XYZ file of C-alpha atoms in Angstrom:
530
model
C 76.062 127.473 82.210
C 75.304 125.081 85.092
C 73.655 122.613 82.655
C 76.810 122.675 80.503
C 78.859 121.541 83.500
C 76.616 118.653 84.564
C 79.135 116.397 82.959
C 82.639 117.512 81.899
C 85.720 115.589 80.905
C 89.144 117.049 81.782
C 92.659 115.810 81.423
C 93.411 116.540 85.096
C 91.222 117.169 88.166
C 92.852 118.830 91.179
C 91.010 118.505 94.533
C 91.468 121.420 96.825
C 92.763 124.974 96.438
C 95.159 125.376 99.289
C 98.902 125.561 98.738
C 98.972 122.076 97.184
C 96.009 122.640 94.811
C 97.066 126.087 93.628
C 100.630 124.969 93.212
C 99.485 122.018 91.130
C 97.410 124.330 88.956
C 100.360 126.686 88.387
C 102.713 123.829 87.453
C 100.161 122.259 85.137
C 99.741 125.505 83.236
C 103.516 125.984 83.046
C 103.805 122.437 81.583
C 101.332 123.384 78.892
C 98.376 121.525 80.450
C 95.349 123.813 80.462
C 92.583 121.193 80.326
C 92.081 120.841 84.050
C 89.719 121.898 86.912
C 90.363 122.627 90.602
C 87.458 121.450 92.697
C 87.142 123.453 95.915
C 84.549 122.703 98.605
C 84.613 126.257 99.998
C 83.583 129.586 98.375
C 87.197 130.847 98.206
C 90.774 129.591 97.814
C 93.112 129.024 100.745
C 92.448 125.602 102.167
C 93.417 125.475 105.853
C 94.336 129.185 105.634
C 90.816 129.955 104.617
C 89.208 127.791 107.383
C 91.345 128.688 110.337
C 90.399 132.218 111.384
C 90.648 131.827 115.139
C 92.167 134.696 117.181
C 95.968 134.706 116.996
C 96.136 132.331 114.011
C 99.601 132.458 112.372
C 102.235 130.299 110.805
C 105.113 128.764 112.780
C 107.378 128.778 109.712
C 109.141 131.981 108.664
C 107.216 133.804 105.902
C 109.962 133.872 103.323
C 110.251 130.104 103.516
C 106.484 129.568 103.657
C 105.827 130.633 100.068
C 106.296 129.277 96.613
C 109.724 129.593 95.058
C 108.011 130.585 91.784
C 105.867 133.210 93.527
C 108.077 135.095 95.964
C 106.489 137.748 98.162
C 108.832 140.630 99.042
C 106.091 142.310 101.090
C 105.632 139.931 104.018
C 104.860 142.140 107.058
C 106.389 139.944 109.763
C 108.876 137.113 110.237
C 105.969 134.845 111.043
C 102.895 136.019 109.168
C 99.312 135.775 110.295
C 96.482 133.880 108.689
C 95.093 136.911 106.960
C 98.405 137.643 105.202
C 98.924 134.036 104.027
C 95.346 133.829 102.740
C 95.850 137.120 100.872
C 99.048 135.708 99.302
C 97.128 132.655 98.032
C 94.444 134.871 96.629
C 97.181 136.806 94.680
C 98.679 133.552 93.406
C 95.227 132.549 92.086
C 94.916 135.966 90.337
C 98.444 136.386 89.107
C 98.713 133.010 87.498
C 95.235 133.068 85.883
C 93.878 130.166 87.917
C 90.315 131.338 88.624
C 89.030 130.195 85.262
C 89.877 126.594 86.328
C 88.416 126.751 89.818
C 84.946 125.394 90.663
C 83.944 126.741 94.073
C 81.411 125.111 96.405
C 82.241 121.779 94.737
C 82.903 119.262 97.474
C 83.804 115.853 96.116
C 81.366 113.237 97.268
C 82.778 110.256 95.331
C 85.713 109.425 93.063
C 85.702 106.050 91.302
C 88.246 104.536 88.897
C 86.736 103.138 85.731
C 89.049 100.238 84.667
C 87.475 100.016 81.176
C 87.698 103.676 80.248
C 90.881 104.249 82.353
C 89.625 107.441 83.896
C 88.198 108.715 87.157
C 84.538 109.584 87.596
C 84.046 112.362 90.107
C 80.740 113.459 91.594
C 80.353 116.669 93.602
C 77.790 117.827 96.134
C 76.344 120.171 93.498
C 75.352 117.162 91.415
C 77.957 117.851 88.781
C 79.970 114.966 87.365
C 83.455 115.065 85.954
C 85.634 112.456 84.352
C 89.411 112.895 84.490
C 92.353 110.971 83.135
C 94.477 112.006 86.100
C 93.586 113.199 89.646
C 95.697 115.223 92.047
C 94.391 114.941 95.582
C 95.482 118.167 97.339
C 92.932 118.176 100.174
C 95.754 118.221 102.761
C 95.962 116.564 106.202
C 94.891 119.713 108.072
C 91.504 120.144 106.397
C 89.042 118.148 108.538
C 88.692 119.171 112.156
C 88.862 116.394 114.784
C 86.515 116.699 117.757
C 86.760 113.834 120.304
C 83.605 111.967 121.304
C 83.133 113.309 124.840
C 80.361 111.632 126.927
C 77.642 114.190 127.747
C 78.540 116.777 125.169
C 75.042 116.622 123.656
C 73.656 117.861 126.951
C 75.939 120.944 127.150
C 73.782 124.072 126.755
C 76.624 126.448 126.024
C 78.579 127.118 122.846
C 80.830 124.504 121.335
C 83.179 124.867 118.326
C 86.616 123.877 116.966
C 89.415 126.341 116.449
C 89.208 125.517 112.680
C 85.490 126.528 112.667
C 85.668 129.561 114.853
C 82.328 131.165 115.575
C 82.940 134.940 115.167
C 79.332 135.732 116.027
C 79.775 134.385 119.533
C 81.146 137.022 121.901
C 83.614 135.542 124.403
C 83.868 138.670 126.470
C 82.913 138.015 130.092
C 82.366 134.298 129.446
C 83.817 131.250 131.220
C 85.637 129.462 128.444
C 87.342 126.021 128.305
C 90.020 125.311 125.781
C 90.641 121.603 125.119
C 94.107 120.739 123.988
C 97.604 122.228 124.014
C 98.693 121.940 120.425
C 99.746 124.582 117.920
C 96.298 126.182 117.614
C 95.562 126.196 121.326
C 98.783 127.972 122.288
C 97.859 130.778 119.887
C 94.206 130.986 120.977
C 94.883 131.041 124.758
C 96.888 134.250 124.894
C 94.635 135.910 122.233
C 91.382 135.423 124.206
C 92.705 135.463 127.794
C 92.413 139.238 128.233
C 88.713 139.341 127.373
C 87.219 136.218 128.991
C 86.073 136.130 132.622
C 87.634 132.701 133.187
C 89.808 130.442 130.965
C 90.272 126.808 131.888
C 92.818 124.963 129.772
C 92.511 121.170 129.702
C 95.960 119.734 129.017
C 96.287 116.056 128.316
C 100.029 116.280 127.489
C 102.268 119.305 127.914
C 104.115 120.652 124.909
C 107.651 121.818 124.489
C 107.536 125.552 123.735
C 110.425 127.602 122.287
C 110.657 131.347 121.854
C 109.189 132.771 118.689
C 111.720 134.980 116.889
C 108.994 137.174 115.477
C 109.238 140.846 114.590
C 107.886 143.341 112.100
C 109.778 143.376 108.810
C 110.887 146.934 108.257
C 109.857 148.959 105.202
C 113.547 149.202 104.212
C 113.875 145.397 104.229
C 110.732 145.002 102.099
C 111.925 147.684 99.675
C 115.298 145.907 99.331
C 113.688 142.487 98.799
C 111.454 144.016 96.053
C 114.179 145.961 94.240
C 117.022 143.473 94.722
C 115.552 139.973 94.358
C 118.960 138.344 95.202
C 118.476 139.552 98.808
C 115.107 137.824 99.050
C 116.560 134.662 97.602
C 119.488 134.778 100.039
C 117.116 135.210 103.009
C 115.098 132.189 101.876
C 118.230 130.077 101.378
C 119.566 130.893 104.903
C 116.261 129.978 106.455
C 116.240 126.698 104.525
C 119.810 125.820 105.292
C 119.428 126.259 109.088
C 116.481 123.857 109.029
C 118.281 121.296 106.835
C 121.132 121.161 109.394
C 118.667 120.344 112.158
C 117.350 117.213 110.497
C 120.228 114.899 111.594
C 119.408 115.517 115.277
C 115.700 114.708 114.763
C 116.132 111.770 112.391
C 119.350 110.089 113.647
C 120.651 111.488 116.959
C 117.699 112.490 119.193
C 119.873 112.381 122.286
C 121.654 115.579 121.285
C 118.328 117.444 121.611
C 118.798 117.626 125.374
C 120.445 121.040 124.944
C 117.291 122.310 123.168
C 115.242 121.049 126.111
C 117.358 123.154 128.464
C 116.625 126.252 126.377
C 112.912 125.460 126.355
C 112.918 124.961 130.090
C 114.678 128.306 130.579
C 112.057 129.922 128.359
C 109.340 128.558 130.626
C 111.075 129.585 133.842
C 111.304 133.188 132.691
C 107.530 133.509 132.662
C 106.375 130.838 135.111
C 107.695 131.303 138.608
C 105.282 128.784 140.368
C 107.154 125.515 140.665
C 103.998 123.399 140.725
C 102.764 125.020 137.520
C 106.140 124.469 135.894
C 105.957 120.785 136.892
C 102.548 120.465 135.138
C 103.966 122.205 132.040
C 107.167 120.154 131.750
C 106.919 117.316 129.236
C 108.259 113.796 130.082
C 109.277 113.027 126.507
C 112.188 114.056 124.312
C 111.706 117.436 122.609
C 110.752 116.943 118.976
C 108.847 113.729 119.557
C 105.735 115.906 119.316
C 105.877 119.061 117.225
C 107.860 121.815 118.952
C 105.691 124.856 119.439
C 106.779 128.537 119.156
C 105.278 131.253 121.382
C 106.345 134.261 123.400
C 102.974 134.912 125.061
C 101.622 131.377 125.910
C 103.446 131.052 129.241
C 102.735 134.621 130.322
C 98.979 134.041 129.633
C 98.923 130.917 131.834
C 100.061 132.812 134.955
C 97.228 135.399 134.676
C 94.703 135.236 137.568
C 91.781 134.353 135.301
C 93.494 131.234 133.908
C 93.467 127.735 135.325
C 95.518 124.855 133.937
C 93.964 121.395 134.376
C 96.746 118.926 133.811
C 94.431 116.158 132.723
C 92.338 115.363 129.664
C 88.643 116.002 129.469
C 86.724 112.884 130.434
C 83.037 113.923 130.357
C 80.537 116.720 130.454
C 77.733 116.852 133.060
C 75.364 119.642 132.116
C 77.627 122.693 131.848
C 80.316 121.180 134.054
C 83.424 119.725 132.403
C 85.054 116.841 134.281
C 88.678 115.939 133.779
C 90.125 112.435 134.051
C 91.637 113.358 137.455
C 88.183 114.513 138.722
C 88.803 118.246 138.390
C 85.594 120.119 137.523
C 84.963 123.393 135.769
C 81.623 125.062 134.951
C 81.851 126.930 131.675
C 79.793 128.848 129.146
C 81.752 127.780 125.992
C 84.045 124.914 124.939
C 86.666 125.512 122.308
C 88.278 122.354 120.891
C 91.878 122.715 119.812
C 92.183 119.013 119.190
C 93.670 118.987 115.690
C 92.686 117.241 112.499
C 92.117 113.865 110.892
C 95.694 113.409 109.732
C 96.177 109.649 109.620
C 92.558 108.972 108.846
C 91.654 111.543 106.213
C 87.919 111.585 105.443
C 88.496 112.058 101.748
C 89.989 108.492 101.675
C 86.439 107.144 102.255
C 85.324 108.788 99.045
C 87.932 107.411 96.681
C 87.315 103.987 95.138
C 90.122 102.283 93.301
C 90.451 99.736 90.530
C 88.765 96.888 92.489
C 86.074 99.030 94.141
C 88.046 99.187 97.437
C 88.130 102.630 99.003
C 91.438 104.314 99.868
C 90.345 104.202 103.496
C 89.952 100.433 103.331
C 93.333 100.102 101.563
C 94.876 102.142 104.364
C 93.096 100.418 107.246
C 96.423 99.003 108.486
C 98.236 102.304 107.949
C 98.779 104.749 105.143
C 101.360 103.836 102.526
C 102.220 105.428 99.207
C 105.095 105.262 96.850
C 107.249 108.374 97.408
C 104.369 109.799 99.359
C 102.295 109.995 96.209
C 100.889 106.792 94.786
C 98.873 104.081 96.492
C 98.538 100.497 95.066
C 95.284 99.982 93.112
C 94.647 103.679 92.472
C 95.994 104.392 88.980
C 96.561 107.884 87.696
C 95.991 109.253 91.190
C 98.441 111.008 93.452
C 98.253 112.680 96.784
C 100.099 115.926 97.605
C 101.257 115.817 101.237
C 100.571 112.123 101.306
C 101.905 109.457 103.704
C 105.275 110.165 105.326
C 105.764 113.583 103.662
C 105.221 115.739 106.753
C 107.907 117.851 108.383
C 108.641 118.622 112.016
C 110.924 121.550 111.559
C 110.666 123.150 108.125
C 108.264 124.418 105.501
C 105.749 122.053 103.858
C 105.895 124.231 100.729
C 109.289 122.649 100.006
C 107.735 119.163 100.080
C 104.777 120.339 98.010
C 107.035 121.735 95.303
C 108.949 118.468 95.132
C 105.745 116.530 94.721
C 104.666 118.857 92.008
C 107.848 117.998 90.088
C 106.723 114.373 90.365
C 103.233 115.331 89.247
C 104.480 117.040 86.073
C 106.705 114.039 85.187
C 103.758 111.707 85.845
C 101.545 113.635 83.390
C 104.261 113.867 80.785
C 105.024 110.122 80.976
C 101.285 109.342 80.554
C 101.303 111.540 77.420
C 104.417 109.836 76.048
C 103.198 106.292 76.788
C 99.753 106.992 75.372
C 100.978 108.317 72.085
C 98.509 107.837 69.329
C 97.267 104.522 70.679
C 94.956 105.991 73.266
C 94.673 106.159 77.031
C 97.261 104.716 79.409
C 97.300 104.435 83.188
C 100.114 103.849 85.749
C 99.442 101.891 88.921
C 102.064 101.688 91.678
C 103.570 98.178 92.030
C 102.862 96.547 95.386
C 106.501 95.469 95.753
C 107.746 99.001 95.067
C 105.371 100.470 97.643
C 106.355 97.884 100.176
C 110.013 98.469 99.680
C 109.632 102.226 99.909
C 107.585 102.062 103.120
C 109.736 99.401 104.767
C 112.761 101.575 104.244
C 110.988 104.615 105.736
C 109.837 102.661 108.817
C 113.349 101.236 109.218
C 114.805 104.684 109.193
C 112.065 106.027 111.471
C 113.082 103.703 114.299
C 116.137 105.752 115.270
C 114.295 109.088 114.982
C 112.948 111.324 117.788
C 109.410 110.903 116.488
C 109.475 107.225 117.554
C 110.943 107.726 121.069
C 107.630 106.928 122.836
C 105.353 109.893 123.010
C 101.748 109.896 121.872
C 101.616 112.317 118.942
C 99.327 113.034 115.936
C 102.220 111.715 113.812
C 101.227 108.220 114.854
C 98.235 106.307 113.455
C 95.888 103.992 115.439
C 98.389 101.196 115.124
C 101.243 103.301 116.592
C 103.050 103.607 113.230
C 104.527 106.885 112.147
C 102.858 107.350 108.744
C 103.101 111.136 108.767
C 106.692 112.351 108.939
C 109.429 112.333 106.310
C 112.584 111.114 108.002
C 115.029 113.163 106.070
C 115.937 116.539 104.611
C 113.862 118.427 102.065
C 116.734 118.208 99.666
C 116.661 114.426 99.896
C 112.950 114.429 99.239
C 113.429 116.561 96.153
C 115.940 114.093 94.778
C 113.718 111.042 95.216
C 110.677 112.770 93.684
C 112.537 114.414 90.784
C 111.022 111.925 88.339
C 108.558 109.017 88.142
C 110.381 105.745 87.653
C 108.421 103.462 85.291
C 109.946 100.326 86.849
C 107.883 101.074 89.991
C 104.595 101.089 88.071
C 102.450 98.736 86.086
C 101.310 100.206 82.781
C 97.683 99.693 81.929
C 96.314 100.325 78.444
C 92.806 100.191 77.037
C 91.866 96.909 75.497
C 91.683 97.405 71.719
C 88.084 97.345 70.287
C 86.966 93.974 69.093
C 89.666 92.090 71.040
C 87.158 90.531 73.433
C 88.730 92.169 76.457
C 86.635 93.504 79.301
C 88.843 96.229 80.645
C 92.243 97.792 80.948
C 95.099 95.586 79.785
C 98.160 95.404 82.112
C 101.591 95.603 80.577
C 104.297 94.414 82.967
C 107.478 96.089 81.837
C 109.857 94.856 84.594
C 109.946 92.247 87.331
C 108.754 92.784 90.863
C 112.315 92.499 92.074
C 113.272 95.404 89.849
C 110.442 97.500 91.345
C 111.702 96.739 94.857
C 115.253 97.503 93.846
C 114.334 100.866 92.317
C 112.638 102.071 95.456
C 115.445 100.915 97.731
C 118.158 102.275 95.455
C 116.476 105.644 95.394
C 116.360 105.858 99.152
C 120.043 104.870 99.448
C 120.903 107.473 96.794
C 119.106 110.126 98.858
C 120.884 109.180 102.029
C 124.349 109.293 100.299
C 123.521 112.423 98.252
């Protein structure tokens, strides 16, 4: 069987089997496309929900909104479900929609290259298998590759070191002196989960986070029964959760000054648990709430006031033997270091493995900052789209809503390729530079008045200080602008007919560059007015 798969041609190759990859697989099958594979580097589905198994791991989006609209789950156990429940949900999606026959596990992509003559992608995996695909959906996601800072002296540390996304369950933290580096979403879940069992916990905080109460509770058996037997109640619950978050967007994207009231609520939440004024000072951010992602927790602040917890309000500078030294000179001797330092979001490693039409990698193309038409298509990478691409992230709602919108775009992309190809053979669509430029200029223009660009240092910003991560609008706007692929924003490439003397794909320019720019700008204006 392995020999038969040494080389395989498919119509579509999907990279990754998290929410984006499994969603793409479901939508492809529903569109009548069954000639596809899902290449997954792990041994099971789930993506980030497979990798992140740290203590306390849970979602900060309500469960009934953090699921596919086409695969509702009436049996969520809590308002905010834990990692194990979300991963189990994704396993059921794979089973219920017959996706496992398409999935190739332990198949990490080492290289993807566009062949301009054959108009297809050549994909090589770590197993040595090679695939060719007419169309590629990159669904690796921005939270897939852990980011560990280069700390001087870390190689000389004799204790245990790991990232929250690669939790070492064989290492017993009980009675150990543990340092947690970072105060992001993972760290505020880990700290209260491990605090009761460690001897000493030292939290290195470079920047404090705004933390709001987490309205979590167990969903009763009666509610779950009702959602199962009367689907309309489940739908109504989802719509209410969605609507509340849609109404919040204006404050984040256009009127950040009104968020001062939310800061007051967050400060009151802190004061209820933290009585020490000096500790409160260290925990109070100096930036507008929402500039960095707002965190939700009921047990983070109570954990910080426990006698076995120390907060170091300074980033980790270096490691000397088993002693961690902060930028302000504070020292802590520890047995284990846990990095809660996030992921490669604006510099995704997969980009180094994707070579476009001219041999340039996606990482090289994005050296000055990520840019993609409608968050999907990069210039010079035909028949290739990214799910959760540049400027598609959300700061207050469910990414599943964005994913489903992009899957609408994916289906229309595949259908247009089929229609354009007809009986004449293969065809490819490459995003026009002027359309991508217009789209991204408009996004960056709109971003200037948003809370995300009010001056804090967040993972939303790339190395050049540009916000290439967040979508500056509502999810309903995004759905409108990704409802269909607009051919005027793409160049159509066809295979050169045999015997014509050509050396590769022939470009057919259907409209002018001005039309491409106009289409992107008009679409954005339509979204704002709609």
